[in-house]
């Protein structure tokens, strides 16, 4: 059990260190495209919620807890929906300007 936790911690640390440079490059590309910093933050948070939700649901399914996996996916979808409301509001304002 302790070995598994140590391996998971090592993999997560490696992933964070590897993704740090990639995230900075993606952030630079978004900024060059003229996308606001607040929207970039929302995109990264949404990506994190999706990854965590997927991993959680798969772990629950592997444990034989299908109902909990479905609940985790539902809560993940709800979190993404709430997090995306400012983007949707900005989209509606853009549509309003065009009309």
Tab-separated table of N, CA, C and O in Angstrom:
chain	number	residue	atom	x	y	z
A	1	UNK	N	0.826	-1.187	0.000
A	1	UNK	CA	0.000	0.000	0.000
A	1	UNK	C	0.874	1.257	0.000
A	1	UNK	O	0.592	2.200	-0.712
A	2	UNK	N	1.911	1.262	0.843
A	2	UNK	CA	2.781	2.434	0.930
A	2	UNK	C	3.544	2.644	-0.372
A	2	UNK	O	3.771	3.784	-0.779
A	3	UNK	N	3.908	1.532	-1.028
A	3	UNK	CA	4.620	1.646	-2.304
A	3	UNK	C	3.709	2.257	-3.354
A	3	UNK	O	4.119	3.118	-4.143
A	4	UNK	N	2.460	1.852	-3.362
A	4	UNK	CA	1.497	2.392	-4.325
A	4	UNK	C	1.313	3.888	-4.125
A	4	UNK	O	1.301	4.654	-5.095
A	5	UNK	N	1.188	4.311	-2.896
A	5	UNK	CA	1.023	5.739	-2.605
A	5	UNK	C	2.271	6.510	-3.019
A	5	UNK	O	2.176	7.599	-3.602
A	6	UNK	N	3.441	5.950	-2.761
A	6	UNK	CA	4.686	6.621	-3.131
A	6	UNK	C	4.814	6.745	-4.648
A	6	UNK	O	5.219	7.790	-5.165
A	7	UNK	N	4.443	5.692	-5.369
A	7	UNK	CA	4.501	5.737	-6.835
A	7	UNK	C	3.507	6.768	-7.366
A	7	UNK	O	3.836	7.555	-8.272
A	8	UNK	N	2.305	6.788	-6.823
A	8	UNK	CA	1.304	7.776	-7.258
A	8	UNK	C	1.777	9.201	-6.989
A	8	UNK	O	1.613	10.079	-7.834
A	9	UNK	N	2.352	9.427	-5.832
A	9	UNK	CA	2.868	10.761	-5.505
A	9	UNK	C	3.998	11.149	-6.450
A	9	UNK	O	4.071	12.297	-6.910
A	10	UNK	N	4.862	10.199	-6.771
A	10	UNK	CA	5.956	10.480	-7.708
A	10	UNK	C	5.455	10.805	-9.101
A	10	UNK	O	5.936	11.739	-9.745
A	11	UNK	N	4.468	10.046	-9.571
A	11	UNK	CA	3.911	10.288	-10.902
A	11	UNK	C	3.216	11.646	-10.945
A	11	UNK	O	3.362	12.402	-11.909
A	12	UNK	N	2.460	11.982	-9.894
A	12	UNK	CA	1.769	13.273	-9.857
A	12	UNK	C	2.768	14.427	-9.826
A	12	UNK	O	2.576	15.430	-10.500
A	13	UNK	N	3.838	14.276	-9.073
A	13	UNK	CA	4.869	15.318	-9.012
A	13	UNK	C	5.519	15.501	-10.376
A	13	UNK	O	5.708	16.626	-10.844
A	14	UNK	N	5.856	14.399	-11.025
A	14	UNK	CA	6.449	14.459	-12.355
A	14	UNK	C	5.498	15.125	-13.346
A	14	UNK	O	5.900	15.966	-14.151
A	15	UNK	N	4.210	14.782	-13.270
A	15	UNK	CA	3.218	15.360	-14.167
A	15	UNK	C	3.098	16.864	-13.956
A	15	UNK	O	3.047	17.630	-14.917
A	16	UNK	N	3.077	17.290	-12.707
A	16	UNK	CA	2.962	18.721	-12.418
A	16	UNK	C	4.185	19.475	-12.929
A	16	UNK	O	4.063	20.549	-13.543
A	17	UNK	N	5.364	18.914	-12.705
A	17	UNK	CA	6.585	19.570	-13.180
A	17	UNK	C	6.641	19.608	-14.705
A	17	UNK	O	7.070	20.593	-15.305
A	18	UNK	N	6.195	18.539	-15.346
A	18	UNK	CA	6.191	18.479	-16.804
A	18	UNK	C	5.133	19.413	-17.390
A	18	UNK	O	5.363	20.083	-18.395
A	19	UNK	N	3.982	19.477	-16.750
A	19	UNK	CA	2.870	20.269	-17.278
A	19	UNK	C	3.066	21.757	-17.048
A	19	UNK	O	2.451	22.569	-17.737
A	20	UNK	N	3.930	22.137	-16.117
A	20	UNK	CA	4.145	23.545	-15.807
A	20	UNK	C	4.629	24.318	-17.030
A	20	UNK	O	4.103	25.390	-17.348
A	21	UNK	N	5.623	23.801	-17.728
A	21	UNK	CA	6.126	24.465	-18.932
A	21	UNK	C	5.081	24.475	-20.037
A	21	UNK	O	4.911	25.467	-20.748
A	22	UNK	N	4.371	23.370	-20.183
A	22	UNK	CA	3.341	23.277	-21.209
A	22	UNK	C	2.210	24.260	-20.928
A	22	UNK	O	1.708	24.907	-21.848
A	23	UNK	N	1.813	24.376	-19.677
A	23	UNK	CA	0.751	25.317	-19.317
A	23	UNK	C	1.175	26.749	-19.607
A	23	UNK	O	0.365	27.564	-20.069
A	24	UNK	N	2.436	27.070	-19.372
A	24	UNK	CA	2.928	28.419	-19.660
A	24	UNK	C	2.883	28.689	-21.165
A	24	UNK	O	2.508	29.790	-21.591
A	25	UNK	N	3.231	27.708	-21.970
A	25	UNK	CA	3.169	27.871	-23.431
A	25	UNK	C	1.723	28.055	-23.901
A	25	UNK	O	1.441	28.914	-24.744
A	26	UNK	N	0.831	27.251	-23.364
A	26	UNK	CA	-0.589	27.370	-23.741
A	26	UNK	C	-1.118	28.732	-23.323
A	26	UNK	O	-1.846	29.387	-24.077
A	27	UNK	N	-0.749	29.189	-22.138
A	27	UNK	CA	-1.176	30.508	-21.654
A	27	UNK	C	-0.665	31.613	-22.582
A	27	UNK	O	-1.392	32.553	-22.907
A	28	UNK	N	0.579	31.501	-23.045
A	28	UNK	CA	1.137	32.490	-23.972
A	28	UNK	C	0.376	32.515	-25.295
A	28	UNK	O	0.102	33.576	-25.851
A	29	UNK	N	0.019	31.334	-25.790
A	29	UNK	CA	-0.735	31.257	-27.048
A	29	UNK	C	-2.104	31.918	-26.885
A	29	UNK	O	-2.549	32.683	-27.756
A	30	UNK	N	-2.779	31.640	-25.766
A	30	UNK	CA	-4.084	32.253	-25.526
A	30	UNK	C	-3.976	33.772	-25.414
A	30	UNK	O	-4.832	34.502	-25.915
A	31	UNK	N	-2.935	34.249	-24.737
A	31	UNK	CA	-2.751	35.693	-24.587
A	31	UNK	C	-2.465	36.352	-25.932
A	31	UNK	O	-2.937	37.457	-26.201
A	32	UNK	N	-1.683	35.688	-26.789
A	32	UNK	CA	-1.436	36.235	-28.123
A	32	UNK	C	-2.706	36.269	-28.959
A	32	UNK	O	-2.862	37.127	-29.829
A	33	UNK	N	-3.625	35.344	-28.687
A	33	UNK	CA	-4.891	35.313	-29.418
A	33	UNK	C	-5.870	36.356	-28.888
A	33	UNK	O	-6.929	36.561	-29.470
A	34	UNK	N	-5.515	37.014	-27.786
A	34	UNK	CA	-6.378	38.066	-27.241
A	34	UNK	C	-7.439	37.548	-26.281
A	34	UNK	O	-8.426	38.227	-26.039
A	35	UNK	N	-7.253	36.352	-25.753
A	35	UNK	CA	-8.210	35.801	-24.801
A	35	UNK	C	-7.848	36.313	-23.412
A	35	UNK	O	-6.683	36.276	-23.003
A	36	UNK	N	-8.833	36.785	-22.676
A	36	UNK	CA	-8.606	37.380	-21.352
A	36	UNK	C	-8.078	36.343	-20.359
A	36	UNK	O	-8.383	35.150	-20.464
A	37	UNK	N	-7.301	36.823	-19.397
A	37	UNK	CA	-6.701	35.953	-18.382
A	37	UNK	C	-7.773	35.210	-17.588
A	37	UNK	O	-7.578	34.052	-17.216
A	38	UNK	N	-8.897	35.833	-17.332
A	38	UNK	CA	-9.958	35.171	-16.565
A	38	UNK	C	-10.500	33.955	-17.306
A	38	UNK	O	-10.819	32.938	-16.686
A	39	UNK	N	-10.591	34.039	-18.632
A	39	UNK	CA	-11.079	32.902	-19.413
A	39	UNK	C	-10.042	31.787	-19.469
A	39	UNK	O	-10.395	30.606	-19.468
A	40	UNK	N	-8.776	32.152	-19.512
A	40	UNK	CA	-7.718	31.140	-19.507
A	40	UNK	C	-7.769	30.368	-18.191
A	40	UNK	O	-7.645	29.135	-18.175
A	41	UNK	N	-7.976	31.077	-17.100
A	41	UNK	CA	-8.079	30.439	-15.796
A	41	UNK	C	-9.260	29.471	-15.755
A	41	UNK	O	-9.147	28.360	-15.232
A	42	UNK	N	-10.370	29.881	-16.310
A	42	UNK	CA	-11.558	29.024	-16.344
A	42	UNK	C	-11.290	27.767	-17.172
A	42	UNK	O	-11.704	26.667	-16.789
A	43	UNK	N	-10.594	27.910	-18.267
A	43	UNK	CA	-10.279	26.756	-19.112
A	43	UNK	C	-9.431	25.752	-18.341
A	43	UNK	O	-9.705	24.542	-18.361
A	44	UNK	N	-8.390	26.228	-17.648
A	44	UNK	CA	-7.531	25.317	-16.888
A	44	UNK	C	-8.281	24.674	-15.727
A	44	UNK	O	-8.100	23.485	-15.435
A	45	UNK	N	-9.135	25.436	-15.048
A	45	UNK	CA	-9.907	24.866	-13.947
A	45	UNK	C	-10.874	23.807	-14.458
A	45	UNK	O	-11.045	22.758	-13.830
A	46	UNK	N	-11.493	24.074	-15.592
A	46	UNK	CA	-12.417	23.108	-16.175
A	46	UNK	C	-11.687	21.833	-16.569
A	46	UNK	O	-12.181	20.726	-16.342
A	47	UNK	N	-10.512	21.976	-17.146
A	47	UNK	CA	-9.707	20.815	-17.505
A	47	UNK	C	-9.355	19.994	-16.270
A	47	UNK	O	-9.442	18.756	-16.287
A	48	UNK	N	-8.987	20.658	-15.193
A	48	UNK	CA	-8.650	19.957	-13.953
A	48	UNK	C	-9.863	19.225	-13.384
A	48	UNK	O	-9.755	18.066	-12.944
A	49	UNK	N	-11.021	19.867	-13.405
A	49	UNK	CA	-12.240	19.229	-12.909
A	49	UNK	C	-12.568	17.993	-13.741
A	49	UNK	O	-12.927	16.942	-13.197
A	50	UNK	N	-12.423	18.090	-15.054
A	50	UNK	CA	-12.706	16.944	-15.920
A	50	UNK	C	-11.771	15.775	-15.625
A	50	UNK	O	-12.210	14.628	-15.537
A	51	UNK	N	-10.488	16.058	-15.464
A	51	UNK	CA	-9.513	14.992	-15.178
A	51	UNK	C	-9.783	14.349	-13.823
A	51	UNK	O	-9.793	13.116	-13.703
A	52	UNK	N	-10.007	15.154	-12.809
A	52	UNK	CA	-10.255	14.622	-11.471
A	52	UNK	C	-11.551	13.815	-11.443
A	52	UNK	O	-11.609	12.733	-10.844
A	53	UNK	N	-12.577	14.305	-12.117
A	53	UNK	CA	-13.848	13.589	-12.162
A	53	UNK	C	-13.695	12.244	-12.862
A	53	UNK	O	-14.219	11.225	-12.404
A	54	UNK	N	-12.973	12.232	-13.967
A	54	UNK	CA	-12.778	10.983	-14.710
A	54	UNK	C	-12.016	9.961	-13.877
A	54	UNK	O	-12.415	8.790	-13.799
A	55	UNK	N	-10.932	10.387	-13.241
A	55	UNK	CA	-10.144	9.479	-12.415
A	55	UNK	C	-10.982	8.954	-11.247
A	55	UNK	O	-10.972	7.755	-10.945
A	56	UNK	N	-11.734	9.828	-10.608
A	56	UNK	CA	-12.574	9.427	-9.483
A	56	UNK	C	-13.626	8.418	-9.916
A	56	UNK	O	-13.832	7.396	-9.250
A	57	UNK	N	-14.284	8.678	-11.030
A	57	UNK	CA	-15.329	7.767	-11.516
A	57	UNK	C	-14.739	6.407	-11.884
A	57	UNK	O	-15.330	5.365	-11.568
A	58	UNK	N	-13.576	6.391	-12.514
A	58	UNK	CA	-12.953	5.115	-12.875
A	58	UNK	C	-12.525	4.333	-11.637
A	58	UNK	O	-12.665	3.109	-11.599
A	59	UNK	N	-12.001	5.026	-10.633
A	59	UNK	CA	-11.636	4.344	-9.387
A	59	UNK	C	-12.863	3.751	-8.702
A	59	UNK	O	-12.819	2.630	-8.182
A	60	UNK	N	-13.962	4.486	-8.728
A	60	UNK	CA	-15.196	3.974	-8.135
A	60	UNK	C	-15.705	2.763	-8.904
A	60	UNK	O	-16.146	1.777	-8.306
A	61	UNK	N	-15.647	2.817	-10.226
A	61	UNK	CA	-16.088	1.681	-11.037
A	61	UNK	C	-15.208	0.455	-10.793
A	61	UNK	O	-15.702	-0.671	-10.740
A	62	UNK	N	-13.893	0.667	-10.673
A	62	UNK	CA	-12.985	-0.444	-10.401
A	62	UNK	C	-13.264	-1.075	-9.044
A	62	UNK	O	-13.011	-2.265	-8.843
A	63	UNK	N	-13.786	-0.280	-8.120
A	63	UNK	CA	-14.118	-0.784	-6.788
A	63	UNK	C	-15.502	-1.418	-6.749
A	63	UNK	O	-15.944	-1.888	-5.699
A	64	UNK	N	-16.212	-1.399	-7.874
A	64	UNK	CA	-17.544	-1.985	-7.918
A	64	UNK	C	-18.638	-1.045	-7.455
A	64	UNK	O	-19.750	-1.484	-7.167
A	65	UNK	N	-18.351	0.225	-7.375
A	65	UNK	CA	-19.324	1.220	-6.913
A	65	UNK	C	-19.799	2.067	-8.092
A	65	UNK	O	-19.422	3.226	-8.253
A	66	UNK	N	-20.618	1.484	-8.940
A	66	UNK	CA	-21.110	2.175	-10.130
A	66	UNK	C	-21.985	3.373	-9.809
A	66	UNK	O	-21.953	4.381	-10.516
A	67	UNK	N	-22.776	3.270	-8.758
A	67	UNK	CA	-23.666	4.384	-8.393
A	67	UNK	C	-22.862	5.599	-7.937
A	67	UNK	O	-23.180	6.738	-8.292
A	68	UNK	N	-21.814	5.349	-7.162
A	68	UNK	CA	-20.982	6.463	-6.710
A	68	UNK	C	-20.236	7.071	-7.889
A	68	UNK	O	-20.057	8.293	-7.968
A	69	UNK	N	-19.816	6.228	-8.846
A	69	UNK	CA	-19.141	6.732	-10.044
A	69	UNK	C	-20.070	7.639	-10.838
A	69	UNK	O	-19.658	8.709	-11.303
A	70	UNK	N	-21.322	7.243	-10.981
A	70	UNK	CA	-22.286	8.081	-11.689
A	70	UNK	C	-22.530	9.394	-10.955
A	70	UNK	O	-22.658	10.449	-11.580
A	71	UNK	N	-22.582	9.328	-9.634
A	71	UNK	CA	-22.771	10.552	-8.840
A	71	UNK	C	-21.565	11.478	-8.988
A	71	UNK	O	-21.731	12.701	-9.107
A	72	UNK	N	-20.358	10.913	-9.006
A	72	UNK	CA	-19.152	11.728	-9.176
A	72	UNK	C	-19.173	12.421	-10.540
A	72	UNK	O	-18.824	13.598	-10.652
A	73	UNK	N	-19.576	11.699	-11.581
A	73	UNK	CA	-19.662	12.309	-12.906
A	73	UNK	C	-20.708	13.416	-12.941
A	73	UNK	O	-20.502	14.461	-13.566
A	74	UNK	N	-21.834	13.184	-12.282
A	74	UNK	CA	-22.882	14.209	-12.239
A	74	UNK	C	-22.388	15.463	-11.524
A	74	UNK	O	-22.600	16.584	-12.014
A	75	UNK	N	-21.701	15.309	-10.393
A	75	UNK	CA	-21.166	16.463	-9.667
A	75	UNK	C	-20.090	17.175	-10.478
A	75	UNK	O	-19.988	18.398	-10.443
A	76	UNK	N	-19.304	16.408	-11.216
A	76	UNK	CA	-18.292	17.017	-12.083
A	76	UNK	C	-18.926	17.852	-13.178
A	76	UNK	O	-18.469	18.961	-13.472
A	77	UNK	N	-19.982	17.322	-13.775
A	77	UNK	CA	-20.690	18.082	-14.822
A	77	UNK	C	-21.297	19.357	-14.245
A	77	UNK	O	-21.280	20.415	-14.880
A	78	UNK	N	-21.856	19.248	-13.035
A	78	UNK	CA	-22.420	20.427	-12.388
A	78	UNK	C	-21.363	21.481	-12.096
A	78	UNK	O	-21.592	22.682	-12.286
A	79	UNK	N	-20.196	21.034	-11.652
A	79	UNK	CA	-19.108	21.975	-11.354
A	79	UNK	C	-18.639	22.685	-12.620
A	79	UNK	O	-18.391	23.891	-12.613
A	80	UNK	N	-18.538	21.944	-13.719
A	80	UNK	CA	-18.131	22.557	-14.988
A	80	UNK	C	-19.194	23.546	-15.459
A	80	UNK	O	-18.868	24.630	-15.950
A	81	UNK	N	-20.453	23.200	-15.277
A	81	UNK	CA	-21.536	24.102	-15.670
A	81	UNK	C	-21.482	25.405	-14.873
A	81	UNK	O	-21.560	26.501	-15.457
A	82	UNK	N	-21.308	25.316	-13.577
A	82	UNK	CA	-21.243	26.517	-12.735
A	82	UNK	C	-20.006	27.335	-13.070
A	82	UNK	O	-20.058	28.566	-13.148
A	83	UNK	N	-18.893	26.657	-13.299
A	83	UNK	CA	-17.649	27.350	-13.620
A	83	UNK	C	-17.729	28.052	-14.970
A	83	UNK	O	-17.124	29.101	-15.175
A	84	UNK	N	-18.513	27.501	-15.891
A	84	UNK	CA	-18.613	28.077	-17.224
A	84	UNK	C	-19.644	29.184	-17.374
A	84	UNK	O	-19.766	29.775	-18.457
A	85	UNK	N	-20.380	29.506	-16.331
A	85	UNK	CA	-21.408	30.545	-16.436
A	85	UNK	C	-20.866	31.912	-16.855
A	85	UNK	O	-21.491	32.582	-17.688
A	86	UNK	N	-19.726	32.376	-16.349
A	86	UNK	CA	-19.213	33.673	-16.820
A	86	UNK	C	-18.877	33.675	-18.316
A	86	UNK	O	-19.088	34.674	-19.001
A	87	UNK	N	-18.388	32.557	-18.820
A	87	UNK	CA	-18.083	32.460	-20.250
A	87	UNK	C	-19.374	32.510	-21.055
A	87	UNK	O	-19.457	33.187	-22.084
A	88	UNK	N	-20.395	31.819	-20.585
A	88	UNK	CA	-21.683	31.829	-21.273
A	88	UNK	C	-22.296	33.233	-21.258
A	88	UNK	O	-22.848	33.683	-22.267
A	89	UNK	N	-22.161	33.935	-20.140
A	89	UNK	CA	-22.678	35.308	-20.048
A	89	UNK	C	-21.951	36.225	-21.036
A	89	UNK	O	-22.575	37.036	-21.714
A	90	UNK	N	-20.632	36.083	-21.142
A	90	UNK	CA	-19.863	36.889	-22.096
A	90	UNK	C	-20.260	36.554	-23.524
A	90	UNK	O	-20.339	37.441	-24.387
A	91	UNK	N	-20.528	35.283	-23.772
A	91	UNK	CA	-20.980	34.866	-25.106
A	91	UNK	C	-22.319	35.492	-25.447
A	91	UNK	O	-22.529	35.974	-26.575
A	92	UNK	N	-23.229	35.523	-24.489
A	92	UNK	CA	-24.524	36.148	-24.736
A	92	UNK	C	-24.393	37.652	-24.976
A	92	UNK	O	-25.093	38.219	-25.827
A	93	UNK	N	-23.490	38.321	-24.257
A	93	UNK	CA	-23.261	39.746	-24.488
A	93	UNK	C	-22.688	39.985	-25.887
A	93	UNK	O	-23.043	40.955	-26.550
A	94	UNK	N	-21.824	39.105	-26.330
A	94	UNK	CA	-21.266	39.216	-27.679
A	94	UNK	C	-22.353	39.039	-28.727
A	94	UNK	O	-22.425	39.805	-29.703
A	95	UNK	N	-23.224	38.097	-28.537
A	95	UNK	CA	-24.352	37.884	-29.453
A	95	UNK	C	-25.251	39.113	-29.475
A	95	UNK	O	-25.726	39.545	-30.523
A	96	UNK	N	-25.476	39.684	-28.283
A	96	UNK	CA	-26.328	40.872	-28.170
A	96	UNK	C	-25.726	42.041	-28.942
A	96	UNK	O	-26.433	42.804	-29.601
A	97	UNK	N	-24.411	42.179	-28.892
A	97	UNK	CA	-23.751	43.258	-29.640
A	97	UNK	C	-23.876	43.041	-31.140
A	97	UNK	O	-23.989	44.006	-31.901
A	98	UNK	N	-23.825	41.817	-31.565
A	98	UNK	CA	-23.902	41.521	-32.987
A	98	UNK	C	-25.304	41.734	-33.541
A	98	UNK	O	-25.480	42.037	-34.711
A	99	UNK	N	-26.306	41.572	-32.703
A	99	UNK	CA	-27.695	41.746	-33.145
A	99	UNK	C	-28.070	43.171	-33.000
A	99	UNK	O	-28.102	44.081	-33.482
